[in-house]
XYZ file of C-alpha atoms in Angstrom:
668
model
C -54.011 -90.023 -86.850
C -52.889 -87.944 -83.883
C -54.297 -84.450 -84.084
C -50.877 -82.699 -84.156
C -49.346 -79.953 -86.199
C -45.580 -79.786 -86.460
C -43.195 -77.708 -88.588
C -42.685 -77.503 -91.556
C -46.420 -78.081 -92.129
C -47.643 -75.424 -89.696
C -49.118 -72.169 -91.001
C -46.328 -69.600 -91.247
C -48.559 -66.725 -90.159
C -49.505 -68.548 -86.940
C -45.866 -69.357 -86.230
C -44.910 -65.730 -86.924
C -47.555 -64.530 -84.440
C -46.147 -66.830 -81.744
C -42.617 -65.648 -82.497
C -43.818 -62.066 -82.147
C -45.328 -62.888 -78.742
C -41.972 -64.360 -77.685
C -40.184 -61.178 -78.799
C -42.685 -59.021 -76.902
C -42.268 -61.176 -73.802
C -38.479 -60.924 -73.916
C -38.685 -57.152 -74.279
C -41.109 -56.964 -71.335
C -38.790 -59.099 -69.175
C -35.890 -56.794 -70.038
C -38.030 -53.812 -68.993
C -38.943 -55.533 -65.696
C -35.251 -56.132 -64.993
C -34.300 -52.583 -65.921
C -36.957 -51.281 -63.535
C -35.611 -53.504 -60.744
C -32.088 -52.250 -61.422
C -33.272 -48.657 -61.209
C -34.599 -49.064 -57.683
C -32.414 -47.753 -54.874
C -31.935 -48.975 -51.344
C -31.332 -45.403 -50.183
C -34.981 -45.102 -49.193
C -34.316 -47.346 -46.195
C -33.955 -45.474 -42.929
C -30.669 -46.872 -41.605
C -27.549 -48.659 -42.828
C -28.690 -52.153 -41.793
C -32.048 -51.724 -43.513
C -30.261 -50.438 -46.601
C -28.100 -53.551 -46.741
C -31.122 -55.846 -46.375
C -33.097 -53.961 -49.003
C -30.125 -53.930 -51.393
C -29.763 -57.692 -50.995
C -33.444 -58.173 -51.833
C -33.133 -55.908 -54.868
C -30.053 -57.820 -56.062
C -31.955 -61.094 -55.736
C -34.845 -59.623 -57.701
C -32.527 -58.494 -60.505
C -30.856 -61.930 -60.608
C -34.239 -63.679 -60.740
C -35.273 -61.558 -63.738
C -32.204 -62.460 -65.805
C -33.041 -63.630 -69.315
C -31.227 -66.643 -70.752
C -31.253 -66.310 -74.558
C -30.953 -70.079 -75.135
C -33.795 -70.875 -72.731
C -37.398 -70.407 -73.947
C -39.421 -67.914 -71.912
C -42.548 -69.989 -72.493
C -43.054 -73.533 -73.697
C -46.829 -73.893 -73.791
C -50.114 -72.173 -74.411
C -53.614 -72.900 -73.131
C -56.720 -71.779 -75.003
C -59.434 -71.816 -72.377
C -63.203 -72.029 -72.426
C -65.079 -68.844 -71.621
C -66.771 -68.531 -68.273
C -64.418 -66.997 -65.714
C -62.353 -63.862 -65.218
C -59.096 -65.404 -66.456
C -57.747 -64.634 -69.943
C -58.884 -66.914 -72.741
C -55.281 -67.512 -73.846
C -52.490 -68.211 -71.374
C -48.813 -68.723 -72.160
C -47.081 -71.011 -69.647
C -43.382 -70.423 -68.933
C -40.571 -70.473 -66.403
C -41.556 -67.198 -64.748
C -44.220 -64.511 -64.780
C -43.751 -61.726 -67.323
C -46.014 -58.689 -67.681
C -45.997 -55.641 -69.918
C -45.990 -51.970 -68.913
C -49.745 -52.103 -68.242
C -49.421 -55.133 -65.907
C -50.997 -57.379 -68.552
C -49.599 -60.932 -68.145
C -47.668 -62.095 -71.196
C -46.349 -65.294 -69.585
C -47.804 -67.100 -66.570
C -45.462 -68.900 -64.182
C -45.665 -72.697 -64.550
C -46.273 -72.918 -60.787
C -49.441 -70.786 -60.822
C -52.677 -72.758 -60.185
C -54.036 -71.972 -63.652
C -50.917 -73.548 -65.234
C -51.686 -76.930 -63.734
C -53.924 -77.738 -66.687
C -50.888 -77.665 -68.976
C -49.591 -80.775 -67.191
C -52.807 -82.481 -66.130
C -55.506 -81.788 -68.742
C -56.622 -84.613 -71.031
C -59.571 -85.249 -73.395
C -61.234 -87.159 -70.545
C -60.734 -84.204 -68.182
C -59.948 -81.032 -70.167
C -59.951 -78.851 -67.009
C -61.582 -76.002 -68.927
C -59.012 -76.101 -71.754
C -60.058 -76.240 -75.407
C -56.566 -76.567 -76.843
C -53.065 -77.132 -75.472
C -50.187 -75.933 -77.629
C -46.603 -77.097 -77.117
C -43.746 -75.090 -78.598
C -40.551 -76.413 -80.148
C -37.340 -74.423 -79.963
C -33.901 -74.498 -81.510
C -31.644 -72.695 -79.070
C -33.752 -69.725 -78.015
C -35.653 -69.466 -81.317
C -39.264 -70.664 -81.533
C -39.397 -72.964 -84.589
C -42.469 -75.174 -84.251
C -45.614 -75.978 -82.344
C -48.060 -78.829 -81.798
C -51.741 -78.500 -80.992
C -53.653 -80.945 -78.832
C -57.451 -80.490 -78.958
C -58.771 -81.264 -75.491
C -62.314 -79.928 -75.696
C -63.698 -82.430 -78.209
C -64.348 -85.298 -75.819
C -62.651 -88.581 -74.954
C -62.818 -89.941 -78.504
C -59.954 -87.728 -79.706
C -56.561 -89.432 -79.821
C -53.979 -86.753 -79.136
C -51.210 -89.368 -79.327
C -47.665 -88.965 -78.053
C -46.179 -85.513 -78.444
C -43.195 -85.404 -80.804
C -42.025 -82.092 -79.340
C -42.242 -83.550 -75.831
C -40.355 -86.682 -76.889
C -37.658 -84.698 -78.674
C -37.178 -82.410 -75.656
C -36.789 -85.400 -73.302
C -34.333 -87.122 -75.648
C -32.399 -83.989 -76.647
C -28.627 -84.475 -76.109
C -27.096 -82.357 -73.411
C -23.802 -81.033 -72.212
C -22.980 -79.297 -68.980
C -25.210 -79.135 -65.895
C -28.690 -80.583 -65.466
C -31.565 -78.684 -67.114
C -34.975 -77.945 -65.673
C -37.873 -80.090 -66.928
C -40.727 -77.584 -66.700
C -41.675 -78.221 -70.332
C -41.810 -82.007 -69.913
C -43.240 -82.648 -66.435
C -45.588 -85.650 -66.616
C -48.925 -85.872 -64.747
C -47.635 -88.247 -62.033
C -44.563 -86.040 -61.544
C -46.760 -82.927 -61.399
C -48.823 -84.450 -58.572
C -45.648 -84.783 -56.503
C -44.358 -81.315 -57.432
C -47.619 -79.686 -56.301
C -47.927 -81.578 -52.999
C -48.794 -79.257 -50.125
C -46.066 -77.736 -47.970
C -47.276 -79.614 -44.881
C -46.915 -82.977 -46.625
C -43.628 -84.857 -46.535
C -43.246 -86.879 -49.731
C -40.879 -89.816 -50.255
C -40.223 -90.738 -53.891
C -38.905 -94.188 -54.803
C -37.654 -93.515 -58.312
C -36.076 -95.932 -60.744
C -33.234 -94.612 -62.943
C -34.355 -92.067 -65.519
C -37.737 -91.375 -63.903
C -36.777 -87.786 -63.101
C -36.973 -88.047 -59.303
C -34.179 -85.525 -58.756
C -35.779 -83.035 -61.127
C -39.137 -83.585 -59.414
C -37.573 -82.785 -56.030
C -35.957 -79.596 -57.319
C -39.143 -78.479 -59.044
C -41.133 -79.151 -55.880
C -38.747 -76.828 -54.033
C -39.320 -74.167 -56.701
C -43.095 -74.686 -56.528
C -43.188 -74.369 -52.729
C -41.050 -71.213 -52.833
C -43.498 -69.701 -55.309
C -46.593 -70.756 -53.366
C -45.312 -69.951 -49.849
C -42.795 -67.221 -50.649
C -43.022 -65.188 -47.453
C -43.086 -68.138 -45.063
C -40.184 -69.987 -46.680
C -38.167 -66.785 -47.050
C -38.098 -66.725 -43.238
C -37.577 -70.424 -42.523
C -35.508 -71.421 -45.560
C -35.262 -74.289 -48.048
C -32.240 -76.561 -48.369
C -31.179 -79.172 -50.945
C -28.974 -81.999 -49.609
C -27.174 -84.097 -52.219
C -24.780 -87.074 -52.070
C -21.576 -85.294 -53.143
C -20.208 -82.040 -54.562
C -20.152 -83.409 -58.131
C -23.905 -83.933 -57.890
C -24.460 -80.426 -56.497
C -22.437 -78.969 -59.342
C -24.549 -80.945 -61.812
C -27.881 -79.635 -60.446
C -26.648 -76.119 -59.626
C -28.294 -74.405 -62.614
C -31.818 -75.820 -62.244
C -33.292 -73.565 -59.561
C -31.645 -70.335 -60.816
C -33.110 -71.075 -64.266
C -36.515 -71.157 -62.570
C -35.897 -67.796 -60.904
C -35.010 -69.236 -57.479
C -31.585 -67.858 -56.608
C -31.606 -68.155 -52.819
C -31.731 -71.860 -51.961
C -28.908 -73.489 -50.010
C -27.440 -76.590 -51.641
C -25.079 -78.790 -49.637
C -23.997 -82.335 -48.833
C -24.444 -84.189 -45.550
C -20.738 -83.596 -44.866
C -21.138 -79.904 -45.671
C -24.047 -79.708 -43.242
C -22.615 -81.755 -40.361
C -18.903 -81.081 -40.787
C -16.209 -82.097 -43.261
C -14.702 -84.913 -41.173
C -12.834 -87.570 -43.132
C -10.685 -89.647 -40.757
C -10.478 -93.204 -42.183
C -12.686 -95.759 -40.486
C -13.616 -99.429 -40.831
C -17.037 -99.617 -42.564
C -18.283 -102.012 -39.871
C -17.409 -99.485 -37.159
C -19.113 -96.742 -39.176
C -22.195 -98.960 -39.472
C -22.437 -99.288 -35.667
C -21.986 -95.526 -35.246
C -24.712 -94.947 -37.825
C -27.241 -97.140 -36.007
C -30.113 -95.291 -34.327
C -29.337 -97.079 -31.051
C -26.441 -94.645 -30.683
C -28.946 -91.868 -29.944
C -29.814 -93.407 -26.555
C -26.124 -94.085 -25.838
C -25.200 -90.469 -26.543
C -28.036 -89.116 -24.419
C -26.933 -91.209 -21.431
C -23.292 -90.259 -22.020
C -24.145 -86.571 -21.849
C -26.340 -86.713 -18.754
C -23.864 -88.996 -16.944
C -21.652 -85.921 -16.642
C -24.060 -84.423 -14.107
C -22.826 -85.164 -10.590
C -25.069 -85.612 -7.553
C -24.678 -82.481 -5.364
C -23.010 -83.248 -2.055
C -22.820 -79.679 -0.741
C -25.154 -76.748 -0.502
C -24.607 -73.146 -1.555
C -23.378 -70.294 0.646
C -23.704 -66.783 -0.797
C -22.244 -63.877 1.170
C -23.525 -60.331 0.918
C -22.086 -57.865 3.368
C -22.455 -59.251 6.855
C -25.071 -61.789 5.823
C -24.631 -65.335 4.579
C -27.481 -66.897 2.627
C -27.575 -70.706 2.499
C -29.234 -73.181 0.142
C -29.111 -76.655 1.669
C -27.594 -79.622 -0.172
C -30.944 -81.426 -0.388
C -32.497 -78.313 -1.981
C -29.732 -78.251 -4.611
C -30.375 -81.955 -5.309
C -34.088 -81.263 -5.754
C -33.393 -78.460 -8.249
C -30.980 -80.645 -10.249
C -33.422 -83.576 -10.252
C -36.261 -81.354 -11.454
C -34.180 -80.034 -14.355
C -32.384 -83.192 -15.436
C -33.994 -84.743 -18.503
C -36.640 -82.018 -18.852
C -34.499 -79.538 -20.746
C -31.553 -79.507 -23.106
C -28.176 -79.613 -21.438
C -26.979 -76.018 -21.842
C -30.333 -74.298 -21.088
C -30.588 -76.639 -18.086
C -27.199 -75.488 -16.867
C -28.276 -71.849 -17.165
C -31.579 -72.648 -15.456
C -29.722 -74.273 -12.545
C -27.774 -71.051 -11.935
C -30.994 -68.998 -12.058
C -32.877 -71.319 -9.696
C -30.048 -71.306 -7.194
C -30.012 -67.520 -7.410
C -33.778 -67.469 -6.913
C -33.416 -69.537 -3.722
C -30.887 -66.984 -2.466
C -33.348 -64.179 -3.252
C -36.014 -65.996 -1.263
C -33.642 -66.005 1.705
C -32.993 -62.273 1.181
C -36.709 -61.538 1.153
C -37.118 -63.533 4.393
C -34.631 -61.070 5.939
C -36.781 -58.165 4.796
C -34.858 -57.167 1.672
C -36.509 -56.368 -1.685
C -34.156 -57.721 -4.372
C -35.121 -57.429 -8.040
C -34.213 -59.329 -11.243
C -30.889 -57.507 -11.526
C -29.885 -58.870 -8.138
C -30.890 -62.395 -9.198
C -28.786 -62.133 -12.363
C -25.821 -60.884 -10.329
C -26.177 -63.810 -7.903
C -26.431 -66.270 -10.837
C -23.120 -64.916 -12.169
C -21.396 -64.893 -8.783
C -18.389 -67.076 -8.024
C -20.094 -69.401 -5.455
C -22.940 -70.167 -7.877
C -20.591 -70.623 -10.838
C -18.372 -72.998 -8.847
C -21.329 -75.099 -7.696
C -22.846 -75.260 -11.202
C -19.505 -76.253 -12.708
C -19.042 -79.000 -10.114
C -22.548 -80.393 -10.568
C -23.468 -79.576 -14.165
C -20.144 -78.977 -15.998
C -19.868 -76.994 -19.200
C -19.226 -79.394 -22.102
C -18.754 -79.520 -25.845
C -20.018 -82.355 -28.073
C -16.391 -83.225 -28.854
C -15.560 -83.646 -25.164
C -18.426 -86.096 -24.637
C -17.694 -88.169 -27.748
C -13.962 -88.234 -27.014
C -14.637 -89.672 -23.566
C -17.142 -92.161 -24.972
C -14.737 -93.528 -27.605
C -11.653 -93.636 -25.375
C -13.042 -94.854 -22.010
C -14.385 -98.466 -22.131
C -16.006 -98.234 -18.670
C -17.796 -95.009 -19.552
C -18.981 -96.474 -22.878
C -20.293 -99.584 -21.105
C -22.167 -97.443 -18.590
C -23.685 -95.265 -21.337
C -24.553 -98.244 -23.546
C -26.415 -100.338 -20.966
C -27.987 -103.069 -23.126
C -28.229 -101.030 -26.341
C -24.810 -102.099 -27.615
C -23.350 -105.578 -27.252
C -19.890 -106.038 -25.691
C -18.523 -106.817 -29.167
C -19.988 -103.591 -30.562
C -18.550 -101.604 -27.668
C -15.165 -103.172 -28.335
C -15.423 -102.105 -31.994
C -16.163 -98.494 -31.060
C -13.281 -97.955 -28.628
C -10.271 -96.266 -30.257
C -7.237 -98.551 -30.421
C -4.966 -95.536 -29.871
C -6.980 -92.870 -28.049
C -6.180 -89.228 -28.826
C -4.547 -87.230 -26.037
C -7.487 -84.861 -25.833
C -10.712 -83.908 -27.542
C -9.115 -80.927 -29.263
C -6.590 -83.118 -31.092
C -9.072 -85.875 -32.035
C -9.579 -86.704 -35.730
C -13.216 -87.396 -36.459
C -14.738 -89.625 -39.138
C -17.771 -88.966 -41.332
C -19.843 -91.213 -39.049
C -18.657 -89.229 -36.010
C -20.076 -86.050 -37.578
C -23.636 -87.334 -37.104
C -22.876 -88.307 -33.485
C -21.470 -84.859 -32.749
C -24.577 -83.309 -34.307
C -26.806 -85.474 -32.106
C -24.914 -84.305 -29.024
C -25.067 -80.701 -30.198
C -28.850 -80.960 -30.412
C -29.051 -82.542 -26.943
C -27.148 -79.511 -25.666
C -28.979 -76.834 -27.643
C -31.926 -77.161 -30.021
C -31.094 -77.240 -33.737
C -33.035 -74.623 -35.747
C -35.581 -76.044 -38.200
C -35.937 -75.138 -41.864
C -39.227 -74.760 -43.674
C -38.464 -77.488 -46.212
C -35.679 -79.959 -46.873
C -35.012 -81.851 -50.115
C -32.852 -84.953 -49.574
C -31.572 -86.843 -52.613
C -30.046 -90.340 -52.650
C -31.556 -90.799 -49.198
C -31.235 -94.595 -49.372
C -27.500 -94.202 -48.656
C -27.863 -92.310 -45.380
C -27.351 -93.926 -41.989
C -30.064 -93.749 -39.352
C -28.028 -91.224 -37.363
C -27.531 -89.073 -40.481
C -31.282 -89.215 -41.094
C -31.901 -88.083 -37.501
C -29.539 -85.148 -38.111
C -31.455 -84.164 -41.248
C -34.775 -84.690 -39.487
C -33.811 -82.066 -36.930
C -33.456 -79.592 -39.801
C -37.100 -80.094 -40.813
C -38.519 -80.711 -37.339
C -41.047 -77.896 -37.763
C -41.266 -78.197 -41.541
C -41.521 -80.897 -44.176
C -39.299 -82.803 -46.554
C -39.033 -84.228 -50.045
C -37.116 -87.502 -49.804
C -35.718 -88.934 -53.037
C -33.900 -92.142 -53.822
C -33.863 -95.664 -55.179
C -33.514 -98.678 -52.894
C -31.755 -100.519 -55.719
C -29.004 -97.883 -55.784
C -27.989 -98.237 -52.124
C -24.188 -98.486 -52.032
C -23.247 -97.924 -48.376
C -22.999 -100.726 -45.773
C -25.952 -99.112 -43.956
C -28.154 -98.500 -47.005
C -31.830 -98.896 -46.135
C -34.227 -101.467 -47.529
C -37.365 -99.612 -46.417
C -38.603 -96.071 -47.026
C -40.858 -96.363 -43.973
C -37.704 -96.793 -41.892
C -36.160 -93.714 -43.533
C -39.231 -91.619 -42.717
C -39.277 -92.881 -39.136
C -35.668 -91.898 -38.458
C -36.207 -88.602 -40.259
C -39.018 -87.900 -37.787
C -41.597 -87.722 -40.599
C -43.645 -90.877 -39.968
C -46.706 -89.371 -41.656
C -44.797 -88.960 -44.900
C -46.333 -90.373 -48.053
C -44.326 -92.892 -50.098
C -44.896 -92.777 -53.844
C -43.173 -94.625 -56.669
C -41.979 -93.570 -60.105
C -41.290 -96.625 -62.273
C -41.707 -95.241 -65.791
C -38.430 -93.928 -67.154
C -38.129 -91.204 -69.766
C -34.363 -90.838 -70.053
C -32.629 -94.244 -69.979
C -33.251 -96.345 -73.131
C -35.215 -99.565 -72.565
C -32.431 -101.772 -73.905
C -29.977 -100.262 -71.393
C -32.458 -100.341 -68.501
C -33.391 -103.978 -69.112
C -29.698 -104.910 -69.155
C -29.043 -103.155 -65.829
C -32.230 -104.649 -64.344
C -30.621 -108.099 -64.527
C -28.878 -107.060 -61.292
C -32.106 -106.286 -59.407
C -32.841 -109.838 -58.114
C -29.449 -109.711 -56.369
C -29.615 -106.162 -54.959
C -33.323 -105.305 -54.495
C -35.460 -108.401 -55.069
C -38.647 -106.738 -53.807
C -38.568 -103.879 -56.316
C -40.494 -104.071 -59.565
C -38.291 -103.831 -62.647
C -38.340 -100.291 -64.069
C -39.863 -99.605 -67.485
C -38.720 -97.147 -70.127
C -40.767 -95.277 -72.722
C -37.780 -95.256 -75.092
C -37.080 -98.535 -76.919
C -33.481 -97.526 -77.608
C -32.752 -100.218 -80.199
C -29.003 -100.387 -80.749
C -28.228 -98.325 -77.646
C -26.266 -101.121 -75.911
C -22.866 -102.534 -76.911
C -20.874 -105.140 -74.934
C -17.246 -105.366 -76.061
C -14.759 -107.861 -74.591
C -11.233 -106.484 -74.906
C -12.359 -103.232 -76.523
C -10.132 -100.152 -76.752
C -11.132 -97.260 -74.479
C -9.704 -94.626 -76.831
C -11.446 -96.185 -79.829
C -14.795 -96.307 -78.024
C -14.348 -92.666 -76.960
C -13.562 -91.544 -80.519
C -16.650 -93.346 -81.738
C -19.020 -91.483 -79.406
C -17.197 -88.162 -79.863
C -18.462 -88.277 -83.432
C -22.003 -88.126 -82.039
C -23.798 -85.288 -80.277
C -23.943 -84.993 -76.515
C -21.982 -85.465 -73.285
C -19.767 -88.500 -72.619
C -18.933 -90.170 -69.323
C -16.239 -92.851 -69.165
C -17.105 -94.482 -65.840
C -14.276 -96.497 -64.331
C -13.278 -98.229 -61.085
C -11.875 -95.465 -58.860
C -8.407 -97.035 -58.877
C -8.282 -96.930 -62.701
C -9.083 -93.210 -63.177
C -5.466 -92.219 -63.782
C -4.775 -95.170 -66.066
C -7.850 -94.499 -68.197
C -7.023 -90.786 -68.369
C -3.598 -91.729 -69.752
C -5.260 -93.985 -72.346
C -7.279 -90.971 -73.492
C -4.286 -88.618 -73.579
C -4.738 -87.889 -77.302
C -8.350 -86.751 -76.772
C -9.492 -83.563 -74.992
C -10.918 -84.751 -71.681
C -10.772 -84.334 -67.900
C -11.156 -86.465 -64.800
C -14.323 -85.397 -62.994
C -13.477 -82.819 -60.329
C -16.405 -81.844 -58.068
C -14.726 -78.537 -57.216
C -14.061 -77.436 -60.794
C -16.509 -75.324 -62.792
C -14.682 -76.056 -66.045
C -16.827 -77.974 -68.520
C -15.575 -80.871 -70.645
C -17.600 -82.904 -73.092
C -15.556 -86.049 -72.362
C -15.133 -86.906 -68.683
C -13.470 -89.791 -66.859
C -15.784 -90.469 -63.925
C -14.736 -92.547 -60.869
C -17.574 -94.993 -60.201
C -18.174 -93.716 -56.661
C -18.960 -90.210 -58.015
C -21.392 -91.309 -60.739
C -24.540 -91.407 -58.632
C -27.137 -88.832 -59.687
C -25.247 -87.833 -62.858
C -26.346 -88.403 -66.466
C -24.469 -88.502 -69.758
C -25.748 -88.924 -73.290
C -23.135 -91.603 -73.922
C -21.600 -93.765 -71.209
C -18.593 -96.073 -71.537
C -18.252 -98.426 -68.557
C -14.799 -99.952 -68.030
C -14.285 -103.296 -66.231
C -17.603 -103.955 -64.432
C -15.984 -106.813 -62.472
C -13.536 -104.406 -60.805
C -16.350 -101.982 -59.949
C -18.177 -104.845 -58.205
C -15.054 -106.066 -56.398
C -14.112 -102.616 -55.058
C -16.735 -102.455 -52.287
C -19.154 -104.659 -50.323
C -22.211 -103.428 -52.258
C -20.419 -103.432 -55.573
C -23.357 -104.885 -57.524
C -25.505 -101.937 -56.459
C -22.712 -99.567 -57.517
C -22.623 -101.275 -60.919
C -26.407 -100.834 -61.255
C -25.922 -97.111 -60.637
C -23.119 -96.927 -63.204
C -25.002 -98.794 -65.939
C -28.040 -96.518 -65.639
C -26.244 -93.179 -66.182
C -26.679 -93.409 -69.991
C -29.493 -91.558 -71.751
C -28.566 -92.371 -75.370
C -26.004 -95.178 -75.536
C -24.086 -97.522 -73.238
C -20.843 -99.282 -74.157
C -19.417 -101.864 -71.751
C -15.701 -102.638 -72.138
C -14.196 -105.574 -70.262
C -11.143 -107.814 -70.258
C -12.254 -109.678 -67.146
C -15.406 -111.862 -67.126
C -18.631 -109.959 -66.527
C -20.498 -110.575 -63.260
C -22.636 -113.711 -63.736
C -25.847 -111.695 -63.329
C -25.014 -109.767 -66.528
C -23.925 -112.840 -68.422
C -27.452 -114.253 -68.220
């Protein structure tokens, strides 16, 4: 028998003692927050310092907020004697201490807390007993004990509290998983800051949660460094960001930027043929753009004449050519332009010194800003914007051919040229693929600042040029790359994580795989996995710990409203996932039931949501109703991959409704 204790069989006095510790911890957290609120920024010496200090104090107060429905601690470690650490440690979402600085709860990210996730009878890591707590709302109602110090012969068995927490129905945004992190997930979470980690994660394996918790762990471990350089989460769409928005604040991390690729590179949405977008997303465009930019530099044909009083100081044309040649390709475009002006001015100063003058740096700066120098620089090394360069590239076939050399075929060049060129770069309408090209040009002109750490989710859907853009943001840092090759739904979706890491500029990144699912029932996962031979034949089929008998229903000609009423009688969130074109029609069919069509920009919560298939990626619902799989497949070139995404959003039950024949892969 597993050596567990679970309510109602647990000793009431022991449970009461644990409940008392929870009450003491909550009171201590309230006191910590009250103390933070009492601090004043007036001690700072000037207004700017006051504003900075006040911002830090506000962040501290926000981080110490208590959430009554969220347990302050979820585990306890009873440790062997022999070091300076306490014999009993409570593991929770954040550190809590009493008025005498005695720790009541230890942050789950602290080194000593690692044993809560990693210890086993074979390797107890100095722990005699691990206790897991069960909660109902914010009230502590149960606990389980796992004896770890009695040797390998003890069978601690599966944890019922752990299983119930993983399977617990949910509504609203994604929750943190600090109470349920598994050993293989914990290894990823605690990877060092210098290490870039790429996680291939099957549906329900918790890869997104692992990425978010790694961000929280790194912020805890390298607080000062990352406070300066920053951490950013990049998700596939705004609906996904809304879904994950509560995770890091619940862990006490309130200052982490969360955005999409479009939010980072520019919200450009001009319609574009997917095949054209695929060419623009190819990494070969990087060389084309670099040539296009530097082709704007003109070979100097004239020298420089600078007049001061009665004297004329000359820099010969060949000297100007030598300066330009020495700068070209060794610097970014805009610093190079500034350096050209300074070097020309320096040559003038040399001539002044040869006449016996003693000019200083102020004179050189004045010469660099003078009209003759400005005119020469503008003629040779013109001031440009990324939009100007890209506009010329996409509207001038001869210029594109010259910039492409052999990197793009004539057919590809023909695809890229605008059929109706815009009158000027200021009036041009840019596409999402253009945003990455403009960002590449921007970096060629002036270096993009690097963050300390970047978390990229659904990375399999990014083009090579988008990956290069993200790679620039972690050029001096590291990244956590998350995704599933089987869920690639764009025409440029990758088939190799090594390729992703290469274009991200993180070739030394470590690829790891999560194949064991905790959320999606096995019956549902096995059904969706029938699509894998067609969309990702090299991937191993995912496995699920949850049998999920009876979790799958296939209904030809079923009523959407009837299926929705059926699951509304159960606990948990409901997603009715439909072909994008059917969202309005399905919403009308559900008119008699309280529901909403998923809106990424709305903070309003609804238990029953109609979800367009293209927005479903990364989301989870307790109950999923999928409408017309055949239309989901037919709507886009990688429709089978989209259907795989849709079918794996369910964590309790999946109902498939169809009037049209199912794709043959599912009919097997």
